[in-house]
Amino acid sequence: EPEVTQTPSHQVTQMGQEVILRCVPISNHLYFYWYRQILGQKVEFLVSFYNNEISEKSEIFDDQFSVERPDGSNFTLKIRSTKLEDSAMYFCASRQGGAGGYTFGSGTRLTVV
Amino acid sequence: GIQVEQSPPDLILQEGANSTLRCNFSDSVNNLQWFHQNPWGQLINLFYIPSGTKQNGRLSATTVATERYSLLYISSSQTTDSGVYFCAVAGAGGTSYGKLTFGQGTILTVHP
């Protein structure tokens, strides 16, 4: 079964540093997403991406965050000037479009120290 | 946006028992999925079920879209079923279209 691949699985970074989280969505999927889950809380929507542009973003997704699809396979989330409260599990997801569900990656656990 | 409520928040079972988890949502949906979050934090997709009934082994799910709820049934529970179960929906229009909104989850603990 096709998978969404996320790297790295764990990342520890110093406060104030920039991090890039990477995702390889399923190849024939058209819609891409990033979600975040702070420890012990529910999963929250960050941003959706379609046709090489952001289609929707949440209030959380401010100027500190950016997304990019630099080539035909990768989808990245960049977090600038990381803060302690950015520590969370970040999930990438993709879907084909129309009827059909989301496929989630295994997540990147980000720890800001 | 669309609201998703799950119940119960916590559930403790003995191995072999059956259980029912509920998900209520506040608006029409075109996507509803049940996920199991394992101890490593991974979200495992259990069902894509915007309407109707599906079964997969000991698990089954039913969504009654007109009444805005979904049920997840776990039969003959095993310790490996422990974890958090999330319901997530995407609204059929307006500001909820496309993105999944998650419920708070049900924490299931199965004791041997």
PDB file of C-alpha atoms in Angstrom:
ATOM      1  CA  GLU A   1       0.000   0.000   0.000  1.00  0.00           C
ATOM      2  CA  PRO A   2       1.388   3.465  -0.893  1.00  0.00           C
ATOM      3  CA  GLU A   3       2.755   5.470   2.008  1.00  0.00           C
ATOM      4  CA  VAL A   4       3.469   9.063   2.933  1.00  0.00           C
ATOM      5  CA  THR A   5       7.079   9.258   4.089  1.00  0.00           C
ATOM      6  CA  GLN A   6       8.305  11.820   6.611  1.00  0.00           C
ATOM      7  CA  THR A   7      11.868  12.608   7.634  1.00  0.00           C
ATOM      8  CA  PRO A   8      13.359  12.906  10.132  1.00  0.00           C
ATOM      9  CA  SER A   9      11.322  10.905  12.632  1.00  0.00           C
ATOM     10  CA  HIS A  10      12.801  12.902  15.514  1.00  0.00           C
ATOM     11  CA  GLN A  11      14.508  16.278  15.580  1.00  0.00           C
ATOM     12  CA  VAL A  12      15.907  18.256  18.472  1.00  0.00           C
ATOM     13  CA  THR A  13      16.741  21.882  17.837  1.00  0.00           C
ATOM     14  CA  GLN A  14      17.882  24.902  19.798  1.00  0.00           C
ATOM     15  CA  MET A  15      15.407  27.706  20.369  1.00  0.00           C
ATOM     16  CA  GLY A  16      15.770  30.318  17.652  1.00  0.00           C
ATOM     17  CA  GLN A  17      17.033  27.893  15.017  1.00  0.00           C
ATOM     18  CA  GLU A  18      15.310  27.088  11.746  1.00  0.00           C
ATOM     19  CA  VAL A  19      14.107  23.573  10.961  1.00  0.00           C
ATOM     20  CA  ILE A  20      12.852  21.950   7.783  1.00  0.00           C
ATOM     21  CA  LEU A  21      10.539  18.983   8.004  1.00  0.00           C
ATOM     22  CA  ARG A  22      10.316  16.837   4.910  1.00  0.00           C
ATOM     23  CA  CYS A  23       7.549  14.767   3.405  1.00  0.00           C
ATOM     24  CA  VAL A  24       7.139  12.649   0.304  1.00  0.00           C
ATOM     25  CA  PRO A  25       3.401  12.370  -0.449  1.00  0.00           C
ATOM     26  CA  ILE A  26       1.861   9.562  -2.461  1.00  0.00           C
ATOM     27  CA  SER A  27       2.805  10.105  -6.069  1.00  0.00           C
ATOM     28  CA  ASN A  28      -0.638  10.521  -7.656  1.00  0.00           C
ATOM     29  CA  HIS A  29      -2.076  12.635  -4.863  1.00  0.00           C
ATOM     30  CA  LEU A  30      -2.916  16.260  -5.562  1.00  0.00           C
ATOM     31  CA  TYR A  31      -3.651  17.767  -2.125  1.00  0.00           C
ATOM     32  CA  PHE A  32      -1.055  18.081   0.616  1.00  0.00           C
ATOM     33  CA  TYR A  33      -1.372  19.050   4.255  1.00  0.00           C
ATOM     34  CA  TRP A  34       0.541  19.682   7.438  1.00  0.00           C
ATOM     35  CA  TYR A  35      -0.973  19.036  10.846  1.00  0.00           C
ATOM     36  CA  ARG A  36       0.432  19.480  14.328  1.00  0.00           C
ATOM     37  CA  GLN A  37      -0.187  17.693  17.609  1.00  0.00           C
ATOM     38  CA  ILE A  38       1.114  19.147  20.845  1.00  0.00           C
ATOM     39  CA  LEU A  39       1.700  16.395  23.421  1.00  0.00           C
ATOM     40  CA  GLY A  40      -1.560  15.223  24.959  1.00  0.00           C
ATOM     41  CA  GLN A  41      -3.741  17.350  22.694  1.00  0.00           C
ATOM     42  CA  LYS A  42      -5.722  16.802  19.530  1.00  0.00           C
ATOM     43  CA  VAL A  43      -4.379  17.024  16.015  1.00  0.00           C
ATOM     44  CA  GLU A  44      -4.639  20.549  14.548  1.00  0.00           C
ATOM     45  CA  PHE A  45      -4.716  21.668  10.938  1.00  0.00           C
ATOM     46  CA  LEU A  46      -1.868  23.962   9.856  1.00  0.00           C
ATOM     47  CA  VAL A  47      -1.986  24.361   6.087  1.00  0.00           C
ATOM     48  CA  SER A  48      -3.236  22.838   2.849  1.00  0.00           C
ATOM     49  CA  PHE A  49      -1.474  23.015  -0.507  1.00  0.00           C
ATOM     50  CA  TYR A  50      -2.848  22.422  -3.968  1.00  0.00           C
ATOM     51  CA  ASN A  51      -1.651  23.278  -7.459  1.00  0.00           C
ATOM     52  CA  ASN A  52       1.621  24.683  -6.120  1.00  0.00           C
ATOM     53  CA  GLU A  53       0.073  27.167  -3.760  1.00  0.00           C
ATOM     54  CA  ILE A  54      -1.424  27.405  -0.302  1.00  0.00           C
ATOM     55  CA  SER A  55      -5.185  26.809  -0.493  1.00  0.00           C
ATOM     56  CA  GLU A  56      -5.943  27.339   3.190  1.00  0.00           C
ATOM     57  CA  LYS A  57      -4.040  28.041   6.396  1.00  0.00           C
ATOM     58  CA  SER A  58      -4.982  28.172  10.045  1.00  0.00           C
ATOM     59  CA  GLU A  59      -4.366  30.950  12.557  1.00  0.00           C
ATOM     60  CA  ILE A  60      -1.396  28.949  13.819  1.00  0.00           C
ATOM     61  CA  PHE A  61       0.309  29.154  10.414  1.00  0.00           C
ATOM     62  CA  ASP A  62       1.783  32.637  10.731  1.00  0.00           C
ATOM     63  CA  ASP A  63       4.893  34.201   9.167  1.00  0.00           C
ATOM     64  CA  GLN A  64       7.089  31.845  11.154  1.00  0.00           C
ATOM     65  CA  PHE A  65       5.970  28.972   8.937  1.00  0.00           C
ATOM     66  CA  SER A  66       6.288  28.324   5.226  1.00  0.00           C
ATOM     67  CA  VAL A  67       5.676  25.392   2.904  1.00  0.00           C
ATOM     68  CA  GLU A  68       7.217  24.468  -0.391  1.00  0.00           C
ATOM     69  CA  ARG A  69       7.038  21.778  -3.016  1.00  0.00           C
ATOM     70  CA  PRO A  70      10.530  22.180  -4.463  1.00  0.00           C
ATOM     71  CA  ASP A  71      10.230  19.338  -6.962  1.00  0.00           C
ATOM     72  CA  GLY A  72       7.687  16.769  -8.091  1.00  0.00           C
ATOM     73  CA  SER A  73       7.948  14.582  -5.024  1.00  0.00           C
ATOM     74  CA  ASN A  74       8.904  16.512  -1.867  1.00  0.00           C
ATOM     75  CA  PHE A  75       6.732  18.725   0.328  1.00  0.00           C
ATOM     76  CA  THR A  76       8.457  20.666   3.094  1.00  0.00           C
ATOM     77  CA  LEU A  77       7.478  22.647   6.177  1.00  0.00           C
ATOM     78  CA  LYS A  78       9.961  25.279   7.317  1.00  0.00           C
ATOM     79  CA  ILE A  79       9.765  26.728  10.817  1.00  0.00           C
ATOM     80  CA  ARG A  80      11.894  29.814  11.405  1.00  0.00           C
ATOM     81  CA  SER A  81      13.118  31.032  14.796  1.00  0.00           C
ATOM     82  CA  THR A  82      11.746  28.048  16.653  1.00  0.00           C
ATOM     83  CA  LYS A  83      10.149  28.568  20.051  1.00  0.00           C
ATOM     84  CA  LEU A  84       9.655  26.162  22.942  1.00  0.00           C
ATOM     85  CA  GLU A  85       5.951  25.997  22.150  1.00  0.00           C
ATOM     86  CA  ASP A  86       6.694  24.698  18.651  1.00  0.00           C
ATOM     87  CA  SER A  87       7.589  21.362  20.244  1.00  0.00           C
ATOM     88  CA  ALA A  88       5.052  18.922  18.848  1.00  0.00           C
ATOM     89  CA  MET A  89       4.478  16.033  16.488  1.00  0.00           C
ATOM     90  CA  TYR A  90       4.121  17.279  12.926  1.00  0.00           C
ATOM     91  CA  PHE A  91       2.175  15.160  10.464  1.00  0.00           C
ATOM     92  CA  CYS A  92       2.157  15.396   6.697  1.00  0.00           C
ATOM     93  CA  ALA A  93      -0.863  14.078   4.829  1.00  0.00           C
ATOM     94  CA  SER A  94      -1.974  13.786   1.246  1.00  0.00           C
ATOM     95  CA  ARG A  95      -5.100  12.838  -0.654  1.00  0.00           C
ATOM     96  CA  GLN A  96      -5.939  12.241  -4.260  1.00  0.00           C
ATOM     97  CA  GLY A  97      -8.995  14.472  -4.404  1.00  0.00           C
ATOM     98  CA  GLY A  98     -12.690  13.860  -4.874  1.00  0.00           C
ATOM     99  CA  ALA A  99     -13.974  10.930  -2.855  1.00  0.00           C
ATOM    100  CA  GLY A 100     -11.298   9.268  -0.805  1.00  0.00           C
ATOM    101  CA  GLY A 101      -9.540   9.691   2.475  1.00  0.00           C
ATOM    102  CA  TYR A 102      -6.338  11.200   3.709  1.00  0.00           C
ATOM    103  CA  THR A 103      -3.144   9.228   4.123  1.00  0.00           C
ATOM    104  CA  PHE A 104      -0.959  10.404   6.982  1.00  0.00           C
ATOM    105  CA  GLY A 105       2.764  10.001   7.404  1.00  0.00           C
ATOM    106  CA  SER A 106       4.321   8.638  10.571  1.00  0.00           C
ATOM    107  CA  GLY A 107       5.131  12.114  11.841  1.00  0.00           C
ATOM    108  CA  THR A 108       8.192  14.091  12.905  1.00  0.00           C
ATOM    109  CA  ARG A 109       8.568  14.648  16.617  1.00  0.00           C
ATOM    110  CA  LEU A 110      10.132  18.099  17.023  1.00  0.00           C
ATOM    111  CA  THR A 111      11.645  19.074  20.348  1.00  0.00           C
ATOM    112  CA  VAL A 112      12.803  22.657  20.856  1.00  0.00           C
ATOM    113  CA  VAL A 113      15.225  23.120  23.762  1.00  0.00           C
TER     114      VAL A 113
ATOM    115  CA  GLY B   1     -15.967  25.754  11.503  1.00  0.00           C
ATOM    116  CA  ILE B   2     -17.222  22.255  12.043  1.00  0.00           C
ATOM    117  CA  GLN B   3     -17.208  20.882  15.598  1.00  0.00           C
ATOM    118  CA  VAL B   4     -16.323  17.271  16.458  1.00  0.00           C
ATOM    119  CA  GLU B   5     -17.085  15.696  19.812  1.00  0.00           C
ATOM    120  CA  GLN B   6     -15.989  12.228  20.852  1.00  0.00           C
ATOM    121  CA  SER B   7     -17.199  10.133  23.737  1.00  0.00           C
ATOM    122  CA  PRO B   8     -16.270   8.731  26.106  1.00  0.00           C
ATOM    123  CA  PRO B   9     -12.996  10.591  26.732  1.00  0.00           C
ATOM    124  CA  ASP B  10     -11.531   7.581  28.528  1.00  0.00           C
ATOM    125  CA  LEU B  11     -12.389   3.899  28.425  1.00  0.00           C
ATOM    126  CA  ILE B  12     -10.868   1.055  30.413  1.00  0.00           C
ATOM    127  CA  LEU B  13     -11.600  -2.538  29.428  1.00  0.00           C
ATOM    128  CA  GLN B  14     -10.600  -6.059  30.255  1.00  0.00           C
ATOM    129  CA  GLU B  15      -9.215  -8.075  27.386  1.00  0.00           C
ATOM    130  CA  GLY B  16     -12.028  -9.737  25.478  1.00  0.00           C
ATOM    131  CA  ALA B  17     -14.631  -7.060  26.154  1.00  0.00           C
ATOM    132  CA  ASN B  18     -16.504  -5.138  23.468  1.00  0.00           C
ATOM    133  CA  SER B  19     -16.756  -1.358  23.203  1.00  0.00           C
ATOM    134  CA  THR B  20     -18.429   1.419  21.248  1.00  0.00           C
ATOM    135  CA  LEU B  21     -16.856   4.813  20.608  1.00  0.00           C
ATOM    136  CA  ARG B  22     -18.975   7.695  19.404  1.00  0.00           C
ATOM    137  CA  CYS B  23     -18.252  10.746  17.244  1.00  0.00           C
ATOM    138  CA  ASN B  24     -20.759  13.592  16.834  1.00  0.00           C
ATOM    139  CA  PHE B  25     -20.225  16.351  14.297  1.00  0.00           C
ATOM    140  CA  SER B  26     -21.976  19.642  13.804  1.00  0.00           C
ATOM    141  CA  ASP B  27     -22.393  19.923  10.033  1.00  0.00           C
ATOM    142  CA  SER B  28     -22.604  17.964   6.796  1.00  0.00           C
ATOM    143  CA  VAL B  29     -19.419  16.116   5.926  1.00  0.00           C
ATOM    144  CA  ASN B  30     -17.894  14.620   2.811  1.00  0.00           C
ATOM    145  CA  ASN B  31     -15.098  12.839   4.640  1.00  0.00           C
ATOM    146  CA  LEU B  32     -14.998  11.021   7.952  1.00  0.00           C
ATOM    147  CA  GLN B  33     -12.101   8.885   9.108  1.00  0.00           C
ATOM    148  CA  TRP B  34     -11.301   6.943  12.253  1.00  0.00           C
ATOM    149  CA  PHE B  35      -7.664   6.750  13.332  1.00  0.00           C
ATOM    150  CA  HIS B  36      -5.812   4.825  15.988  1.00  0.00           C
ATOM    151  CA  GLN B  37      -2.792   6.590  17.446  1.00  0.00           C
ATOM    152  CA  ASN B  38      -0.340   4.001  18.655  1.00  0.00           C
ATOM    153  CA  PRO B  39       2.154   4.455  21.526  1.00  0.00           C
ATOM    154  CA  TRP B  40       4.774   5.718  19.048  1.00  0.00           C
ATOM    155  CA  GLY B  41       2.455   8.525  17.991  1.00  0.00           C
ATOM    156  CA  GLN B  42       1.654   7.197  14.539  1.00  0.00           C
ATOM    157  CA  LEU B  43      -1.849   7.783  13.155  1.00  0.00           C
ATOM    158  CA  ILE B  44      -3.128   4.531  11.742  1.00  0.00           C
ATOM    159  CA  ASN B  45      -6.097   4.896   9.436  1.00  0.00           C
ATOM    160  CA  LEU B  46      -8.857   2.493  10.452  1.00  0.00           C
ATOM    161  CA  PHE B  47     -11.772   3.526   8.267  1.00  0.00           C
ATOM    162  CA  TYR B  48     -12.720   6.060   5.630  1.00  0.00           C
ATOM    163  CA  ILE B  49     -16.452   6.167   6.229  1.00  0.00           C
ATOM    164  CA  PRO B  50     -18.410   9.340   5.324  1.00  0.00           C
ATOM    165  CA  SER B  51     -21.560   7.189   5.319  1.00  0.00           C
ATOM    166  CA  GLY B  52     -22.659   3.593   5.715  1.00  0.00           C
ATOM    167  CA  THR B  53     -21.081   0.651   7.490  1.00  0.00           C
ATOM    168  CA  LYS B  54     -17.731  -1.062   7.099  1.00  0.00           C
ATOM    169  CA  GLN B  55     -16.036  -3.939   8.843  1.00  0.00           C
ATOM    170  CA  ASN B  56     -12.390  -4.937   9.142  1.00  0.00           C
ATOM    171  CA  GLY B  57     -11.758  -7.930  11.351  1.00  0.00           C
ATOM    172  CA  ARG B  58     -12.725  -7.141  14.942  1.00  0.00           C
ATOM    173  CA  LEU B  59     -13.412  -3.497  14.096  1.00  0.00           C
ATOM    174  CA  SER B  60     -16.438  -2.034  12.415  1.00  0.00           C
ATOM    175  CA  ALA B  61     -17.782   1.461  11.917  1.00  0.00           C
ATOM    176  CA  THR B  62     -21.089   3.050  11.062  1.00  0.00           C
ATOM    177  CA  THR B  63     -21.761   6.625  10.016  1.00  0.00           C
ATOM    178  CA  VAL B  64     -25.278   8.041   9.931  1.00  0.00           C
ATOM    179  CA  ALA B  65     -24.592  11.225   8.022  1.00  0.00           C
ATOM    180  CA  THR B  66     -28.156  12.545   8.226  1.00  0.00           C
ATOM    181  CA  GLU B  67     -27.994  12.405  12.030  1.00  0.00           C
ATOM    182  CA  ARG B  68     -24.381  13.579  12.169  1.00  0.00           C
ATOM    183  CA  TYR B  69     -22.728  10.817  14.116  1.00  0.00           C
ATOM    184  CA  SER B  70     -20.405   7.880  13.658  1.00  0.00           C
ATOM    185  CA  LEU B  71     -19.731   4.840  15.818  1.00  0.00           C
ATOM    186  CA  LEU B  72     -16.632   2.681  16.046  1.00  0.00           C
ATOM    187  CA  TYR B  73     -17.119  -0.829  17.428  1.00  0.00           C
ATOM    188  CA  ILE B  74     -14.278  -2.877  18.830  1.00  0.00           C
ATOM    189  CA  SER B  75     -15.067  -6.488  19.593  1.00  0.00           C
ATOM    190  CA  SER B  76     -13.021  -8.964  21.638  1.00  0.00           C
ATOM    191  CA  SER B  77     -10.565  -6.228  22.579  1.00  0.00           C
ATOM    192  CA  GLN B  78      -6.862  -6.996  22.903  1.00  0.00           C
ATOM    193  CA  THR B  79      -4.096  -5.179  24.755  1.00  0.00           C
ATOM    194  CA  THR B  80      -2.717  -4.040  21.403  1.00  0.00           C
ATOM    195  CA  ASP B  81      -5.943  -2.069  20.850  1.00  0.00           C
ATOM    196  CA  SER B  82      -4.838   0.359  23.568  1.00  0.00           C
ATOM    197  CA  GLY B  83      -4.135   3.896  22.456  1.00  0.00           C
ATOM    198  CA  VAL B  84      -6.050   6.965  21.383  1.00  0.00           C
ATOM    199  CA  TYR B  85      -8.844   6.771  18.841  1.00  0.00           C
ATOM    200  CA  PHE B  86      -9.562   9.882  16.826  1.00  0.00           C
ATOM    201  CA  CYS B  87     -12.495  10.737  14.644  1.00  0.00           C
ATOM    202  CA  ALA B  88     -11.769  13.357  11.975  1.00  0.00           C
ATOM    203  CA  VAL B  89     -14.138  14.988   9.516  1.00  0.00           C
ATOM    204  CA  ALA B  90     -13.992  17.325   6.546  1.00  0.00           C
ATOM    205  CA  GLY B  91     -16.994  19.541   6.057  1.00  0.00           C
ATOM    206  CA  ALA B  92     -19.017  19.474   2.858  1.00  0.00           C
ATOM    207  CA  GLY B  93     -18.705  23.178   2.238  1.00  0.00           C
ATOM    208  CA  GLY B  94     -17.845  26.621   3.522  1.00  0.00           C
ATOM    209  CA  THR B  95     -14.793  27.130   5.706  1.00  0.00           C
ATOM    210  CA  SER B  96     -14.592  23.456   6.657  1.00  0.00           C
ATOM    211  CA  TYR B  97     -14.143  22.166   3.099  1.00  0.00           C
ATOM    212  CA  GLY B  98     -11.128  20.013   2.444  1.00  0.00           C
ATOM    213  CA  LYS B  99      -9.306  20.112   5.778  1.00  0.00           C
ATOM    214  CA  LEU B 100      -9.807  17.482   8.440  1.00  0.00           C
ATOM    215  CA  THR B 101     -11.011  18.585  11.861  1.00  0.00           C
ATOM    216  CA  PHE B 102     -10.152  16.149  14.636  1.00  0.00           C
ATOM    217  CA  GLY B 103     -12.039  15.337  17.776  1.00  0.00           C
ATOM    218  CA  GLN B 104     -10.331  15.269  21.151  1.00  0.00           C
ATOM    219  CA  GLY B 105     -10.006  11.516  21.020  1.00  0.00           C
ATOM    220  CA  THR B 106     -10.953   8.553  23.198  1.00  0.00           C
ATOM    221  CA  ILE B 107      -8.143   7.060  25.290  1.00  0.00           C
ATOM    222  CA  LEU B 108      -8.638   3.305  25.359  1.00  0.00           C
ATOM    223  CA  THR B 109      -6.786   1.111  27.830  1.00  0.00           C
ATOM    224  CA  VAL B 110      -7.176  -2.659  27.589  1.00  0.00           C
ATOM    225  CA  HIS B 111      -5.930  -4.668  30.550  1.00  0.00           C
ATOM    226  CA  PRO B 112      -4.879  -8.328  30.234  1.00  0.00           C
TER     227      PRO B 112
END
